[in-house]
Short mmCIF file of C-alpha atoms in Angstrom, two decimals:
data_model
loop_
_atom_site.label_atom_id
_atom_site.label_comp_id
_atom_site.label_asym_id
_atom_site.label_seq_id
_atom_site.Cartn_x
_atom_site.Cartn_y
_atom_site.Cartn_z
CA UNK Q 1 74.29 134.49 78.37
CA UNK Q 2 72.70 137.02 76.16
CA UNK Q 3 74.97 139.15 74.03
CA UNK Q 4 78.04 136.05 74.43
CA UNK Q 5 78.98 134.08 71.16
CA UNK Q 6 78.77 130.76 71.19
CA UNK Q 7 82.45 128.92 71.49
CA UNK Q 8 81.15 126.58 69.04
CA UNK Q 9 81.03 129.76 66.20
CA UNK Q 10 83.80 131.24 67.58
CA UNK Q 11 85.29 127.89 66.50
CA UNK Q 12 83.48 127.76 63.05
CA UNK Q 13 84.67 131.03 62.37
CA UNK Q 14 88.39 130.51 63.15
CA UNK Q 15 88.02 127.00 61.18
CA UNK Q 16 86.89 129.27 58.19
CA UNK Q 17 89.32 132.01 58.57
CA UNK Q 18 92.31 129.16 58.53
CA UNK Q 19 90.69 127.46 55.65
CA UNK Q 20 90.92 130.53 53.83
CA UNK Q 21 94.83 131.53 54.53
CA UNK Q 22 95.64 127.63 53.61
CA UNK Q 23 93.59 128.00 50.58
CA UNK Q 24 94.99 131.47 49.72
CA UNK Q 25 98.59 129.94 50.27
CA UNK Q 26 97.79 127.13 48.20
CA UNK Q 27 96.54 129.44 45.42
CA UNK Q 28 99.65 131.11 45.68
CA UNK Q 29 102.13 128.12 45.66
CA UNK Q 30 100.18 126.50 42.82
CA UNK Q 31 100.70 130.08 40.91
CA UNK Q 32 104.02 130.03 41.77
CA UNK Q 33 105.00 126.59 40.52
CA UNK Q 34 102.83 127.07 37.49
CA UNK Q 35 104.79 130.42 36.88
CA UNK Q 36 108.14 128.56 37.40
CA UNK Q 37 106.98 125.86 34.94
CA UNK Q 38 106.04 128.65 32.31
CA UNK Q 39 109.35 129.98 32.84
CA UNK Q 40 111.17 127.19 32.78
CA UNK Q 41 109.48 126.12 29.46
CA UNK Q 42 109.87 129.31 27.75
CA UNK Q 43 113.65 129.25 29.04
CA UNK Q 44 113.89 125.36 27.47
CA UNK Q 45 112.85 126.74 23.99
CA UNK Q 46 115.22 129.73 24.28
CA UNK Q 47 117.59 127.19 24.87
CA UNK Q 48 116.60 124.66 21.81
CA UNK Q 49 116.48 127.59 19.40
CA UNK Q 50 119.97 129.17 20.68
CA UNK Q 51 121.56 125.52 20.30
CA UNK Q 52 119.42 125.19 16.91
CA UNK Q 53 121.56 128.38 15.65
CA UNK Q 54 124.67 127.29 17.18
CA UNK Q 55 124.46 123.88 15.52
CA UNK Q 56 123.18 125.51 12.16
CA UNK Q 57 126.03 128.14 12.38
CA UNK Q 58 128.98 125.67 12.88
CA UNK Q 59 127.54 122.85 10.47
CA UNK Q 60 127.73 126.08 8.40
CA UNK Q 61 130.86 127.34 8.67
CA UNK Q 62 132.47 123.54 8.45
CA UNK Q 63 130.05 123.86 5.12
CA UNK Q 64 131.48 126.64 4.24
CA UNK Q 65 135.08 125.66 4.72
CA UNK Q 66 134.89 122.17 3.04
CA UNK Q 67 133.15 123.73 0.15
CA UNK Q 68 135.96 126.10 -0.27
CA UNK Q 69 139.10 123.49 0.41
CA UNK Q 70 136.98 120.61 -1.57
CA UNK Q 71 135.62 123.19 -4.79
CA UNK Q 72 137.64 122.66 -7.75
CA UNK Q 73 138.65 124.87 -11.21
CA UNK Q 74 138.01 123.48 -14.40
CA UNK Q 75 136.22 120.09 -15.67
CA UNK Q 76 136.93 117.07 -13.15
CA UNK Q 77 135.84 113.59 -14.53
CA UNK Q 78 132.60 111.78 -12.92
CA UNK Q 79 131.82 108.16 -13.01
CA UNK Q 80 128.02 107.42 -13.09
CA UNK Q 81 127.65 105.25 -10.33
CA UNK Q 82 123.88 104.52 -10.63
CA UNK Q 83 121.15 105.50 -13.24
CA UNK Q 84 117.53 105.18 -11.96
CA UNK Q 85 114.31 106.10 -13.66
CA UNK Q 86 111.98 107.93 -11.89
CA UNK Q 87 109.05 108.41 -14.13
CA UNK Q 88 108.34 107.87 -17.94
CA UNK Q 89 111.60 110.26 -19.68
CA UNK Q 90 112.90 110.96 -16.44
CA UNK Q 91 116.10 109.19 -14.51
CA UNK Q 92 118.18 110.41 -11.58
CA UNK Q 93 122.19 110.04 -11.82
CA UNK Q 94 124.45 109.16 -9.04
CA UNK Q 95 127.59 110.86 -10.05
CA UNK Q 96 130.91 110.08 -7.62
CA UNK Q 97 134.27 111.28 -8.94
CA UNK Q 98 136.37 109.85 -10.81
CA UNK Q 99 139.81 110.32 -8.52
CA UNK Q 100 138.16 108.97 -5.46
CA UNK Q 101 138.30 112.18 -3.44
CA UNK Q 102 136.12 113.71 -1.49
CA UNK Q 103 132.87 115.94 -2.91
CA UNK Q 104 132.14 119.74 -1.61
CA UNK Q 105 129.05 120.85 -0.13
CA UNK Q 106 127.14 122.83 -2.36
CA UNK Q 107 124.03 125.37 -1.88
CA UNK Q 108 120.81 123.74 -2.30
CA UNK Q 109 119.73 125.11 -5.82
CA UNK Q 110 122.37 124.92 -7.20
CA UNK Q 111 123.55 123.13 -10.36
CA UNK Q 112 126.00 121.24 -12.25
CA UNK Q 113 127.82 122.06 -15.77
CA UNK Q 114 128.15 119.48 -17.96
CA UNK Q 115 130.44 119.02 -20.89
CA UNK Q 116 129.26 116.55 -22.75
CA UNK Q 117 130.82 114.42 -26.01
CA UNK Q 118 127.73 113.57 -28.28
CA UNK Q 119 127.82 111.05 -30.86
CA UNK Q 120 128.91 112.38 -34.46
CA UNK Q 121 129.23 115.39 -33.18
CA UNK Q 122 132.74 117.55 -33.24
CA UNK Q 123 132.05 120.15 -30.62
CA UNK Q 124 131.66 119.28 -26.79
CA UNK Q 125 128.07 120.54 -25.39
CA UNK Q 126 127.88 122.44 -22.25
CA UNK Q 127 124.89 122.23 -20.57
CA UNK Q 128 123.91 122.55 -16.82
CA UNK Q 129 121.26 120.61 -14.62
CA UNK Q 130 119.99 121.27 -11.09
CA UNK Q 131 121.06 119.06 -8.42
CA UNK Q 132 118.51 117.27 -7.23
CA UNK Q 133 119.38 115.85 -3.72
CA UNK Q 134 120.59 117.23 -0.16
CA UNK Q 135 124.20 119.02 -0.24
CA UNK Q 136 125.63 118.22 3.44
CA UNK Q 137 127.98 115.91 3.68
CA UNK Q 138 127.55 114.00 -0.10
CA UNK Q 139 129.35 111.10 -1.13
CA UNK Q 140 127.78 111.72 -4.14
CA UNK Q 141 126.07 114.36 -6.36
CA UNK Q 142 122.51 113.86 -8.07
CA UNK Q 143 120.68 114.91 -10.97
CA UNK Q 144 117.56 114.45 -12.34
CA UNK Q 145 117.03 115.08 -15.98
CA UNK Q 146 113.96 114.82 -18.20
CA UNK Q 147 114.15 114.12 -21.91
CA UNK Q 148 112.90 116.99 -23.04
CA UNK Q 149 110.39 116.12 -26.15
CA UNK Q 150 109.71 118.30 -29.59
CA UNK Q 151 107.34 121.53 -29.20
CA UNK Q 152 104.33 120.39 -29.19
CA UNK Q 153 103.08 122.92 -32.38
CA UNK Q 154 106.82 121.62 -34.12
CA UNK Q 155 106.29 117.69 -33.60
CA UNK Q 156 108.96 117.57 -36.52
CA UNK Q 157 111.95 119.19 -34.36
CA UNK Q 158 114.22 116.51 -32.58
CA UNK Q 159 113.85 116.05 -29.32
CA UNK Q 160 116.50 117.72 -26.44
CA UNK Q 161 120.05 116.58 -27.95
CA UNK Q 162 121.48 116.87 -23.85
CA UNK Q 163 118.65 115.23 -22.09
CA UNK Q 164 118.21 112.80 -24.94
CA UNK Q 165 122.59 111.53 -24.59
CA UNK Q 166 121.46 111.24 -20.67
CA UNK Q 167 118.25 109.48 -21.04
CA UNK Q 168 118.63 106.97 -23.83
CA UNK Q 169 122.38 107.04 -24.27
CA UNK Q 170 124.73 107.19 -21.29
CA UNK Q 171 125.06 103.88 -18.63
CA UNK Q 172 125.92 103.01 -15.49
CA UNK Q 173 129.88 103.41 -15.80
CA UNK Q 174 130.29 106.20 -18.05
CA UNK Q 175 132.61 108.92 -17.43
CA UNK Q 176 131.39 112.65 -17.71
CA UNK Q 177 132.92 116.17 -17.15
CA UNK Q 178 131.40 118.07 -14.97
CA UNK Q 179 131.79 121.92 -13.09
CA UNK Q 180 131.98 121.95 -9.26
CA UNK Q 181 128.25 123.11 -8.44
CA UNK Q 182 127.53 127.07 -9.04
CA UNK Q 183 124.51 129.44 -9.21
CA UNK Q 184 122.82 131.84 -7.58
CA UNK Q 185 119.38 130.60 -6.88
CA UNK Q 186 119.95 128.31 -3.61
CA UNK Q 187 118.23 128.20 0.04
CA UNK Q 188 119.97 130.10 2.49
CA UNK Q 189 120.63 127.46 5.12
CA UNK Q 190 122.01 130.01 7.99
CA UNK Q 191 117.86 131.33 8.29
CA UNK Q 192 115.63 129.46 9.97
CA UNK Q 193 112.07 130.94 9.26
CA UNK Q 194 109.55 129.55 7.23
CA UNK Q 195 109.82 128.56 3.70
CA UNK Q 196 107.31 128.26 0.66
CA UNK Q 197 108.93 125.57 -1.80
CA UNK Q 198 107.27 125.39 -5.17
CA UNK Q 199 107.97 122.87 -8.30
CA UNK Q 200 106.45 122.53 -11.89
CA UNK Q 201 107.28 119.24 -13.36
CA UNK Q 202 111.07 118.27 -13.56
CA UNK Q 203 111.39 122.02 -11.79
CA UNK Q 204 111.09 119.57 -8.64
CA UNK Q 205 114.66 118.92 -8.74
CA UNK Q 206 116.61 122.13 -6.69
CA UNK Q 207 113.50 122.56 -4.17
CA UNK Q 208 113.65 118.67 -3.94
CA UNK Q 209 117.72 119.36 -2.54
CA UNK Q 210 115.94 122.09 -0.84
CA UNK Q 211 113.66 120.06 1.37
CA UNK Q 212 115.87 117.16 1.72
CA UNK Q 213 118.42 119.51 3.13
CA UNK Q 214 116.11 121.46 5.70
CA UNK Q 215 115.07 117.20 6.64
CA UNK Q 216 118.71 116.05 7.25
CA UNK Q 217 119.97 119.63 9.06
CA UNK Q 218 117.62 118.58 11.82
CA UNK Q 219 116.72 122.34 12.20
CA UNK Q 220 112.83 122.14 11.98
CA UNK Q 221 112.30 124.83 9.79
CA UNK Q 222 108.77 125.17 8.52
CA UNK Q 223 108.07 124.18 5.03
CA UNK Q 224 105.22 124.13 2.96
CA UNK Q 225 106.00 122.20 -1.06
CA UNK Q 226 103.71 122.67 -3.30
CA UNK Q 227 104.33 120.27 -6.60
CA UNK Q 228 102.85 120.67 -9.86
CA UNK Q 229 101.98 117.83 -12.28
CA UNK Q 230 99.87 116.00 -14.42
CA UNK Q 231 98.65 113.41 -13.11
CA UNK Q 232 100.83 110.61 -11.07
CA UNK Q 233 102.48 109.23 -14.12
CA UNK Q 234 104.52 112.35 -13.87
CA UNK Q 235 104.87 112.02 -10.30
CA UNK Q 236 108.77 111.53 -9.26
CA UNK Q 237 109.64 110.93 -5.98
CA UNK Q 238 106.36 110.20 -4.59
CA UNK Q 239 106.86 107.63 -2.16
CA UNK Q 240 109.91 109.37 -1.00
CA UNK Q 241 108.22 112.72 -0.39
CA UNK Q 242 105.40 111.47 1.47
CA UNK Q 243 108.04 109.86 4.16
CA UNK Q 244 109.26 113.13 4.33
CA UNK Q 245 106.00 114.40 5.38
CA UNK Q 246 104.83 111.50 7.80
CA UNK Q 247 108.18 111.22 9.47
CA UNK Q 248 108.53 115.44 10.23
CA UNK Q 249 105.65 117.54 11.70
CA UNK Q 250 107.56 120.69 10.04
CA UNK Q 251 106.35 119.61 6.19
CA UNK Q 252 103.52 120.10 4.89
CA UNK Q 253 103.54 118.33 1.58
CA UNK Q 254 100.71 119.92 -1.39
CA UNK Q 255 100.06 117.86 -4.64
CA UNK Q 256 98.74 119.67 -7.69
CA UNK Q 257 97.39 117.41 -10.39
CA UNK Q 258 95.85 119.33 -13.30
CA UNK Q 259 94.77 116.78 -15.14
CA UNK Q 260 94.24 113.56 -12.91
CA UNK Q 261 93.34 109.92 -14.80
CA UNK Q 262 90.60 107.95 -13.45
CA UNK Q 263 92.77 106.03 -11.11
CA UNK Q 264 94.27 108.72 -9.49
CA UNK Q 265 93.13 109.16 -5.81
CA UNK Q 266 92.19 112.66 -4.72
CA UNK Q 267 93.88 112.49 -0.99
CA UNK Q 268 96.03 109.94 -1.61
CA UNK Q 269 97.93 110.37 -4.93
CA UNK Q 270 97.52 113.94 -4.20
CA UNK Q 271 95.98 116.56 -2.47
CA UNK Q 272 94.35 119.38 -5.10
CA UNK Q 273 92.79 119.13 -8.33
CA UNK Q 274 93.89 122.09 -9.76
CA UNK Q 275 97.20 124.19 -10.97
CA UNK Q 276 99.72 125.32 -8.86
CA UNK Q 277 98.63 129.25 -8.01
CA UNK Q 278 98.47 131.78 -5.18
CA UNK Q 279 94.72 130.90 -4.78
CA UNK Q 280 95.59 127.84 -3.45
CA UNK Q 281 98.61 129.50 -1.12
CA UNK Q 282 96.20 131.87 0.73
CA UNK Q 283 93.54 128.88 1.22
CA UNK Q 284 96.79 126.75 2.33
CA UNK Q 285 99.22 129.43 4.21
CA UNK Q 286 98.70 130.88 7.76
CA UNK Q 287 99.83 133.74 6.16
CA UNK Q 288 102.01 135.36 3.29
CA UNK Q 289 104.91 135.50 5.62
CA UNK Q 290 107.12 133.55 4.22
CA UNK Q 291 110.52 132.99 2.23
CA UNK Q 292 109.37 131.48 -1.35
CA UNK Q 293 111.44 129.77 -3.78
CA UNK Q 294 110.41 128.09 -7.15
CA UNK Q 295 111.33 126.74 -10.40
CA UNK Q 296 108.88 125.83 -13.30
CA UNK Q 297 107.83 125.98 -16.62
CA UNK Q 298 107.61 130.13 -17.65
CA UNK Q 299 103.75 129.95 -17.51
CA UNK Q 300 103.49 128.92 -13.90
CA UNK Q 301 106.73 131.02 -12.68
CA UNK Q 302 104.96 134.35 -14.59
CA UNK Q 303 101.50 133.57 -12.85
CA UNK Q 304 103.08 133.13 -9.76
CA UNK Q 305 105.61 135.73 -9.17
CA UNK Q 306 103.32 138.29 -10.50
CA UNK Q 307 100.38 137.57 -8.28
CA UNK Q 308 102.38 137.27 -5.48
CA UNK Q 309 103.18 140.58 -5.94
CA UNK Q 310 99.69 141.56 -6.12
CA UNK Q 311 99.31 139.26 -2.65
CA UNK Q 312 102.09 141.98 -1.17
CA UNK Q 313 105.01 139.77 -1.15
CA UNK Q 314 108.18 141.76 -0.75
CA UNK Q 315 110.40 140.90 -4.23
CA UNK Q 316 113.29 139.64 -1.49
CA UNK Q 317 111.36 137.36 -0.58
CA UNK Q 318 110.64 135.64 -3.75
CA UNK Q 319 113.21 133.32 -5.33
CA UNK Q 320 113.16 131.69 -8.75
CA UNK Q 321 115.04 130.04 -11.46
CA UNK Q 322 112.88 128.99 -14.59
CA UNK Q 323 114.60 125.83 -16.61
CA UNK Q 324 115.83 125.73 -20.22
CA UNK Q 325 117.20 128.23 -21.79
CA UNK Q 326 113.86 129.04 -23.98
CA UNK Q 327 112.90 129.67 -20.16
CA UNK Q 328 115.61 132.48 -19.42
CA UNK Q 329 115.07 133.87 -22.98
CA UNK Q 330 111.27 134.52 -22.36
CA UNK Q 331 111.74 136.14 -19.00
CA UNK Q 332 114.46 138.38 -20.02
CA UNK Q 333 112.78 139.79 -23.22
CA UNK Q 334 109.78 140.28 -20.82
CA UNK Q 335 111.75 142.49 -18.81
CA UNK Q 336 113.69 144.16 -21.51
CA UNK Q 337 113.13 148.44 -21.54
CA UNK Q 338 114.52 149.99 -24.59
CA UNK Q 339 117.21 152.16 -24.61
CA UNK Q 340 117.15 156.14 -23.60
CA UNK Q 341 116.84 158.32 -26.56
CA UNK Q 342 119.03 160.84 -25.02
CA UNK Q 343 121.52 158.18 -24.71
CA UNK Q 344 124.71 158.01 -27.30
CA UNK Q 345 124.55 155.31 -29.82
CA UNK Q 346 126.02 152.37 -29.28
CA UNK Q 347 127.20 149.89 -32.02
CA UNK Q 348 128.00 146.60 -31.40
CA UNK Q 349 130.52 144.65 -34.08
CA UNK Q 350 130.32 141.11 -34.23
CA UNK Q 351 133.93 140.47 -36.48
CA UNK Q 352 133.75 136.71 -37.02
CA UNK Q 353 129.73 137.21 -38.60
CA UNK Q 354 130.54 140.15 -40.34
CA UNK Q 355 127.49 142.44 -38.86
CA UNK Q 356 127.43 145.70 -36.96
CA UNK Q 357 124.05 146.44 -35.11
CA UNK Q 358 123.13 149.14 -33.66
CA UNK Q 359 122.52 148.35 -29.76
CA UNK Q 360 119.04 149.44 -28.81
CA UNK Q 361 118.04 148.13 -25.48
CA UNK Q 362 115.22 145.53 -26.45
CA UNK Q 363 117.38 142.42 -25.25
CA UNK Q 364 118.36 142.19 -21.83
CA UNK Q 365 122.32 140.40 -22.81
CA UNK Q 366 124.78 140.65 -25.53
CA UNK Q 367 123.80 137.18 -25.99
CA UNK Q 368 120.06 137.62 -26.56
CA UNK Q 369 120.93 140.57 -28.83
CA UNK Q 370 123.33 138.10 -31.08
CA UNK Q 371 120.22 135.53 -30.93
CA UNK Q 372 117.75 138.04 -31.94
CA UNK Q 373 119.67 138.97 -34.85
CA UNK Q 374 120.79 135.85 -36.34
CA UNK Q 375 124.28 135.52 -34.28
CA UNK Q 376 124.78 132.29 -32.93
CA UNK Q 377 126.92 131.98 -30.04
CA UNK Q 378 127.81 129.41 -27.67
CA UNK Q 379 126.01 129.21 -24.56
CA UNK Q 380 125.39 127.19 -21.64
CA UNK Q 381 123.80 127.92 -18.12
CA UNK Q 382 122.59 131.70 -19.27
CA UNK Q 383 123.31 132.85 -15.57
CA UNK Q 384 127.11 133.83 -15.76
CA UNK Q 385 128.49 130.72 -14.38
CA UNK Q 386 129.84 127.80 -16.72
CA UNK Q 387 132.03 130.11 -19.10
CA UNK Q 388 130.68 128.41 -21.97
CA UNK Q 389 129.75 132.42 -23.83
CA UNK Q 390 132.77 133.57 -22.68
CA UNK Q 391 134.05 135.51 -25.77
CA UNK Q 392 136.95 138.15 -26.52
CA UNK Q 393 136.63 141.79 -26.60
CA UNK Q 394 138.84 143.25 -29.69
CA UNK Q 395 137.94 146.86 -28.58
CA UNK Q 396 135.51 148.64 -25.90
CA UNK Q 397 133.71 147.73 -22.39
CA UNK Q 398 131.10 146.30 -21.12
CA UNK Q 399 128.84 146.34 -18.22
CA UNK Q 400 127.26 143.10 -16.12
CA UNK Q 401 123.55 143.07 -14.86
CA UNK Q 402 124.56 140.20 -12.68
CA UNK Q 403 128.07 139.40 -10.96
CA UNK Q 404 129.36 136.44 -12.68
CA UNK Q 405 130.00 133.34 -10.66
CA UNK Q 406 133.61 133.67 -11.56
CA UNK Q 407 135.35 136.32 -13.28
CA UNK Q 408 136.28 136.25 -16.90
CA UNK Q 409 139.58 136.35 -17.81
CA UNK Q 410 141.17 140.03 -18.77
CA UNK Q 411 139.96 141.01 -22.53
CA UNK Q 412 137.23 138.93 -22.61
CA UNK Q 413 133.19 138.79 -21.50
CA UNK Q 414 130.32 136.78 -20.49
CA UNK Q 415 128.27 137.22 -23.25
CA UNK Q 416 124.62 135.79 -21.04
CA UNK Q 417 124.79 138.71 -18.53
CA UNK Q 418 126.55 141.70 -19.96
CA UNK Q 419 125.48 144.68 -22.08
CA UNK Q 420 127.47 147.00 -23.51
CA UNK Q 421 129.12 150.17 -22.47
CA UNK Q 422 130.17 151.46 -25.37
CA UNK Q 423 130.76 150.71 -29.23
CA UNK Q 424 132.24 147.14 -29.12
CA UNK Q 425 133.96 144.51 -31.19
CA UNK Q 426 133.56 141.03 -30.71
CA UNK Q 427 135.54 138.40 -31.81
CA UNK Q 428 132.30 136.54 -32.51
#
């Protein structure tokens, strides 16, 4: 009949019309589930990151309390357990105490101060060296010391009288006396964002503490280290910093070798022809967002730091410690002002030498200023920690530029970090 649809469209037409509400409900179901499995996801890494902080902030604070029932005052005697070499001049210590008891965490960065007993000589020498492995839970502490060779325009000095007694000298067995671990260049191991660690030569050793702690807190904070050398016959550590890499997604592991031999595989033995610089960090980094810390020779931690700057680095987020004290010494006359000329005079009397000098601002310590001027002093870690400059004040006061790791005692001042406030005698 004309004008009558056909039952067999009306059919089609309902078929369609069904087809379409299942497939819009299906649509919407699959939406839904894929919503719920976004959610759920996003909720699970919530999750991971809130117990990631949880278990960082209680491994912390049972850090924090060992390291403060554990720490002791003084010199404590330390056995060397083991003495391994690591590359040509260069051996790692195993150092376990002496009384059997157990060791405090320390900071990764930090460092040791050793008082050391050299041959045919009358005084005790103080100095300090980085510690070179992971601080959580040690049965042991480690450091990594480098003989450290004549200038190279003064072949005629001796070489390093310290890292020489470790190097050629002291055995498996020997008994040392050593500081509980100070300083104030370390990783702060409550953060979790990204890190930029950077090492020039036997500088490796606090970063290597540094990534070897991030590895064994299971947190997997982003690292990039970047590693300055030679070529691989400086190269410590290589086969264990490459299983650090393979075995954890979150390190990224950079080899610079400025000077590679002929057998040295590009790729292999390492990954950049070329100096350690912040060229090679903005070909490298996703970005400049990140926490850096570093310790090298002066050349490389100058280039560095400064063009970081440049990069827009905040200065909070750079950290450095430069090795040696020829290192500190450079730095701080670099960043020595003189003195105001409105400013009263200030004389500074040195009793035991016999001088008064007139204090004018070009050295950044009381130390320097005795160094600059013919005044030798005792010194040790230059960073207001091992007490070794500690010397008496006869008369006046002085100011610190950094707070020292532990206070002097009353009438007396840390020579490396203080300036003075007014005229001064020394008994020095």
């Amino acid at each position: 009949m004309t004008g009558l649809v056909s039952p067999i469209v009306i059919q089609f037409v309902g078929f369609v019309i069904v087809a379409a509400v299942v497939t819009q409900v299906f649509l919407m179901v699959i939406h839904s589930v894929r919503r719920l499995e976004h959610e759920k996801a996003r909720h699970d890494i919530q999750l991971d990151l809130l117990r990631a902080r949880v278990q960082t902030t209680m491994a912390q604070a049972g850090v924090e309390r060992d390291r403060s029932e554990l720490s002791w005052n003084g010199f404590r005697k330390f056995e060397i357990q083991k003495k391994v070499p690591e590359a040509p001049g260069v051996h790692s210590f195993y150092l376990v105490p002496h009384d059997g008891k157990k060791l405090p965490p320390f900071q990764p960065g930090q460092y040791l101060t050793f008082q050391l007993r050299l041959p045919d000589e009358q005084k005790p020498l103080v100095r300090c060296y980085s510690l070179s492995d992971s601080p959580l839970d040690p049965d042991h502490y480690r450091v990594s010391i480098k003989k450290v060779p004549p200038p190279r325009d003064k072949p005629e000095l001796s070489p390093g009288r310290s890292s020489t007694f470790f190097n050629e000298i002291l055995k498996e067995g020997d008994i040392l006396d050593v500081k509980a671990p100070s300083g104030h260049f370390y990783m702060d191991m409550n953060k979790t964002t990204p890190v930029v660690l950077i090492g020039g030569g036997i500088g490796i050793t606090p970063v290597m503490s540094m990534i070897n702690s991030i590895v064994e807190s299971g947190v997997k904070r982003e690292a990039y280290f970047f590693l300055g050398l030679r070529n691989k016959a400086e190269h410590m550590m290589k086969e264990h910093l490459e299983r650090l890499e393979r075995e954890n997604e979150n390190i990224h592991l950079h080899i610079c070798y400025s000077n590679p031999d002929d057998d040295d595989i590009e790729g292999t033995d390492y990954q950049h022809a070329e100096r350690v610089s912040v060229d090679l960090f903005k070909r490298v980094l996703p970005s400049s967002n990140f926490d850096y810390y570093m310790c090298g020779p002066p050349p490389m931690m100058s280039s560095v730091t400064t063009d970081l700057k440049e990069w827009g680095v905040p200065d909070s987020s750079v950290h450095f410690e430069a090795f040696g004290p020829a290192s500190v010494n450079q730095k701080k006359k670099a960043e020595a002002k003189p003195a105001d000329a409105n400013a009263p005079e200030i004389n500074v009397e040195f009793a035991m030498s016999g001088k008064t000098l007139k204090w004018d601002g070009s050295a950044e310590s009381i130390l320097d200023f005795a160094e600059d001027n013919g005044i030798n002093m005792e010194s040790g870690c230059r960073a207001g920690n091992c007490g070794t400059c500690i010397t008496a004040v006869k008369s006046g006061d002085v100011s610190y530029s950094i707070e020292p790791g532990s206070a002097p005692e009353e009438g007396s001042c840390l020579t490396c970090i203080c300036v003075p406030k007014e005229n001064l005698v020394l008994d020095a």
